[in-house]
Amino acid sequence: MAFFVYMLLCSDQSLYVGHTDDLDLRLAKHRNRTYCGYTSKRLPVTLIFCETFSTREEALAAERQIKRWTRAKKLALADGDSTLLRRLALRHTRQPATYIPRISRTDNLM
């Protein structure tokens, strides 16, 4: 069984990070307001990142790690910008507000 860590871009431009064992079902629940939590008031949401893990423990550990990151670092991960991700990890600095991610926020990965 596969487990996923995923990141959503919400309509207010905030980011949500979670983990699941059924990505399609979880996305549907976010989009249909089945969850009364954070994303239900920030629809629509767009999937901008997901990664697969072999165990729930690995996925949960990755989720917790990513949740502690700055917004710039999360966006670099979602964009697949490993150079920027390493630089942000080493310097522990915030990316300037002028940073424009490569991912089109209107594209859905699923």
mmCIF file of C-alpha atoms in Angstrom:
data_model
loop_
_atom_site.group_PDB
_atom_site.id
_atom_site.type_symbol
_atom_site.label_atom_id
_atom_site.label_comp_id
_atom_site.label_asym_id
_atom_site.label_seq_id
_atom_site.Cartn_x
_atom_site.Cartn_y
_atom_site.Cartn_z
ATOM 1 C CA MET A 1 0.000 0.000 0.000
ATOM 2 C CA ALA A 2 1.248 3.490 -0.845
ATOM 3 C CA PHE A 3 1.022 6.558 1.366
ATOM 4 C CA PHE A 4 1.181 10.136 0.146
ATOM 5 C CA VAL A 5 2.282 13.514 1.429
ATOM 6 C CA TYR A 6 0.537 16.269 -0.473
ATOM 7 C CA MET A 7 0.448 20.039 -0.593
ATOM 8 C CA LEU A 8 -2.522 22.153 -1.627
ATOM 9 C CA LEU A 9 -2.630 25.768 -2.682
ATOM 10 C CA CYS A 10 -5.805 27.323 -1.305
ATOM 11 C CA SER A 11 -7.834 30.145 -2.863
ATOM 12 C CA ASP A 12 -6.383 32.633 -0.355
ATOM 13 C CA GLN A 13 -2.865 31.567 -1.489
ATOM 14 C CA SER A 14 -2.176 29.742 1.774
ATOM 15 C CA LEU A 15 -0.643 26.267 1.729
ATOM 16 C CA TYR A 16 -2.007 23.095 3.305
ATOM 17 C CA VAL A 17 0.120 19.972 3.870
ATOM 18 C CA GLY A 18 -1.334 16.571 4.706
ATOM 19 C CA HIS A 19 -0.866 12.835 4.273
ATOM 20 C CA THR A 20 -3.177 10.025 3.197
ATOM 21 C CA ASP A 21 -3.332 6.501 1.833
ATOM 22 C CA ASP A 22 -5.917 7.453 -0.845
ATOM 23 C CA LEU A 23 -4.980 10.681 -2.579
ATOM 24 C CA ASP A 24 -7.948 10.807 -4.964
ATOM 25 C CA LEU A 25 -10.471 10.324 -2.159
ATOM 26 C CA ARG A 26 -8.731 12.860 0.086
ATOM 27 C CA LEU A 27 -8.689 15.490 -2.667
ATOM 28 C CA ALA A 28 -12.366 14.886 -3.344
ATOM 29 C CA LYS A 29 -13.126 15.323 0.360
ATOM 30 C CA HIS A 30 -11.194 18.600 0.470
ATOM 31 C CA ARG A 31 -12.933 19.902 -2.650
ATOM 32 C CA ASN A 32 -16.428 18.834 -1.519
ATOM 33 C CA ARG A 33 -16.071 20.322 1.981
ATOM 34 C CA THR A 34 -16.356 16.881 3.573
ATOM 35 C CA TYR A 35 -13.718 18.067 6.027
ATOM 36 C CA CYS A 36 -14.831 20.997 8.158
ATOM 37 C CA GLY A 37 -11.258 22.086 8.695
ATOM 38 C CA TYR A 38 -8.776 24.496 7.211
ATOM 39 C CA THR A 39 -9.445 23.982 3.497
ATOM 40 C CA SER A 40 -13.247 24.037 3.686
ATOM 41 C CA LYS A 41 -13.199 27.837 3.974
ATOM 42 C CA ARG A 42 -10.476 28.284 1.351
ATOM 43 C CA LEU A 43 -11.869 26.581 -1.745
ATOM 44 C CA PRO A 44 -11.007 25.949 -4.446
ATOM 45 C CA VAL A 45 -7.796 24.124 -3.678
ATOM 46 C CA THR A 46 -5.141 22.986 -6.151
ATOM 47 C CA LEU A 47 -2.795 20.064 -5.681
ATOM 48 C CA ILE A 48 0.738 21.414 -6.183
ATOM 49 C CA PHE A 49 2.852 18.586 -4.734
ATOM 50 C CA CYS A 50 2.643 14.948 -3.773
ATOM 51 C CA GLU A 51 5.219 12.322 -2.890
ATOM 52 C CA THR A 52 4.757 8.610 -2.321
ATOM 53 C CA PHE A 53 6.038 6.667 0.697
ATOM 54 C CA SER A 54 5.933 2.981 1.528
ATOM 55 C CA THR A 55 4.726 3.401 5.130
ATOM 56 C CA ARG A 56 2.341 5.724 6.959
ATOM 57 C CA GLU A 57 5.087 6.532 9.459
ATOM 58 C CA GLU A 58 7.379 7.813 6.686
ATOM 59 C CA ALA A 59 4.583 9.900 5.184
ATOM 60 C CA LEU A 60 3.633 11.371 8.567
ATOM 61 C CA ALA A 61 7.268 12.199 9.344
ATOM 62 C CA ALA A 62 7.609 13.964 5.979
ATOM 63 C CA GLU A 63 4.363 15.875 6.557
ATOM 64 C CA ARG A 64 5.533 17.071 9.964
ATOM 65 C CA GLN A 65 8.895 18.123 8.552
ATOM 66 C CA ILE A 66 7.376 20.062 5.640
ATOM 67 C CA LYS A 67 4.848 21.796 7.915
ATOM 68 C CA ARG A 68 7.758 23.382 9.832
ATOM 69 C CA TRP A 69 9.264 24.864 6.649
ATOM 70 C CA THR A 70 8.891 28.431 5.463
ATOM 71 C CA ARG A 71 6.491 29.224 2.653
ATOM 72 C CA ALA A 72 9.426 29.815 0.282
ATOM 73 C CA LYS A 73 10.875 26.412 1.048
ATOM 74 C CA LYS A 74 7.494 24.691 0.563
ATOM 75 C CA LEU A 75 7.043 26.404 -2.811
ATOM 76 C CA ALA A 76 10.564 25.435 -3.877
ATOM 77 C CA LEU A 77 9.695 21.815 -3.041
ATOM 78 C CA ALA A 78 6.440 22.033 -4.992
ATOM 79 C CA ASP A 79 8.265 23.573 -7.953
ATOM 80 C CA GLY A 80 10.933 20.882 -7.910
ATOM 81 C CA ASP A 81 13.615 23.560 -7.498
ATOM 82 C CA SER A 82 16.239 21.498 -5.673
ATOM 83 C CA THR A 83 18.889 24.230 -5.939
ATOM 84 C CA LEU A 84 16.702 26.788 -4.172
ATOM 85 C CA LEU A 85 15.519 24.166 -1.684
ATOM 86 C CA ARG A 86 19.128 23.378 -0.696
ATOM 87 C CA ARG A 87 20.001 27.067 -0.471
ATOM 88 C CA LEU A 88 17.017 27.788 1.763
ATOM 89 C CA ALA A 89 17.827 24.787 3.946
ATOM 90 C CA LEU A 90 21.446 25.874 4.390
ATOM 91 C CA ARG A 91 20.847 29.567 4.921
ATOM 92 C CA HIS A 92 17.638 29.402 6.969
ATOM 93 C CA THR A 93 16.552 32.616 5.293
ATOM 94 C CA ARG A 94 13.280 33.629 3.760
ATOM 95 C CA GLN A 95 12.962 34.064 0.035
ATOM 96 C CA PRO A 96 12.261 37.651 -1.064
ATOM 97 C CA ALA A 97 8.624 38.490 -1.705
ATOM 98 C CA THR A 98 9.425 38.839 -5.414
ATOM 99 C CA TYR A 99 9.965 35.079 -5.774
ATOM 100 C CA ILE A 100 7.641 33.735 -8.473
ATOM 101 C CA PRO A 101 7.249 29.930 -8.475
ATOM 102 C CA ARG A 102 7.609 28.056 -11.753
ATOM 103 C CA ILE A 103 4.427 26.029 -11.234
ATOM 104 C CA SER A 104 1.298 27.529 -12.692
ATOM 105 C CA ARG A 105 -1.078 27.660 -9.751
ATOM 106 C CA THR A 106 -4.022 26.993 -12.027
ATOM 107 C CA ASP A 107 -2.688 23.569 -13.066
ATOM 108 C CA ASN A 108 -3.884 20.521 -11.198
ATOM 109 C CA LEU A 109 -1.494 17.630 -10.836
ATOM 110 C CA MET A 110 -4.366 15.166 -10.642
#
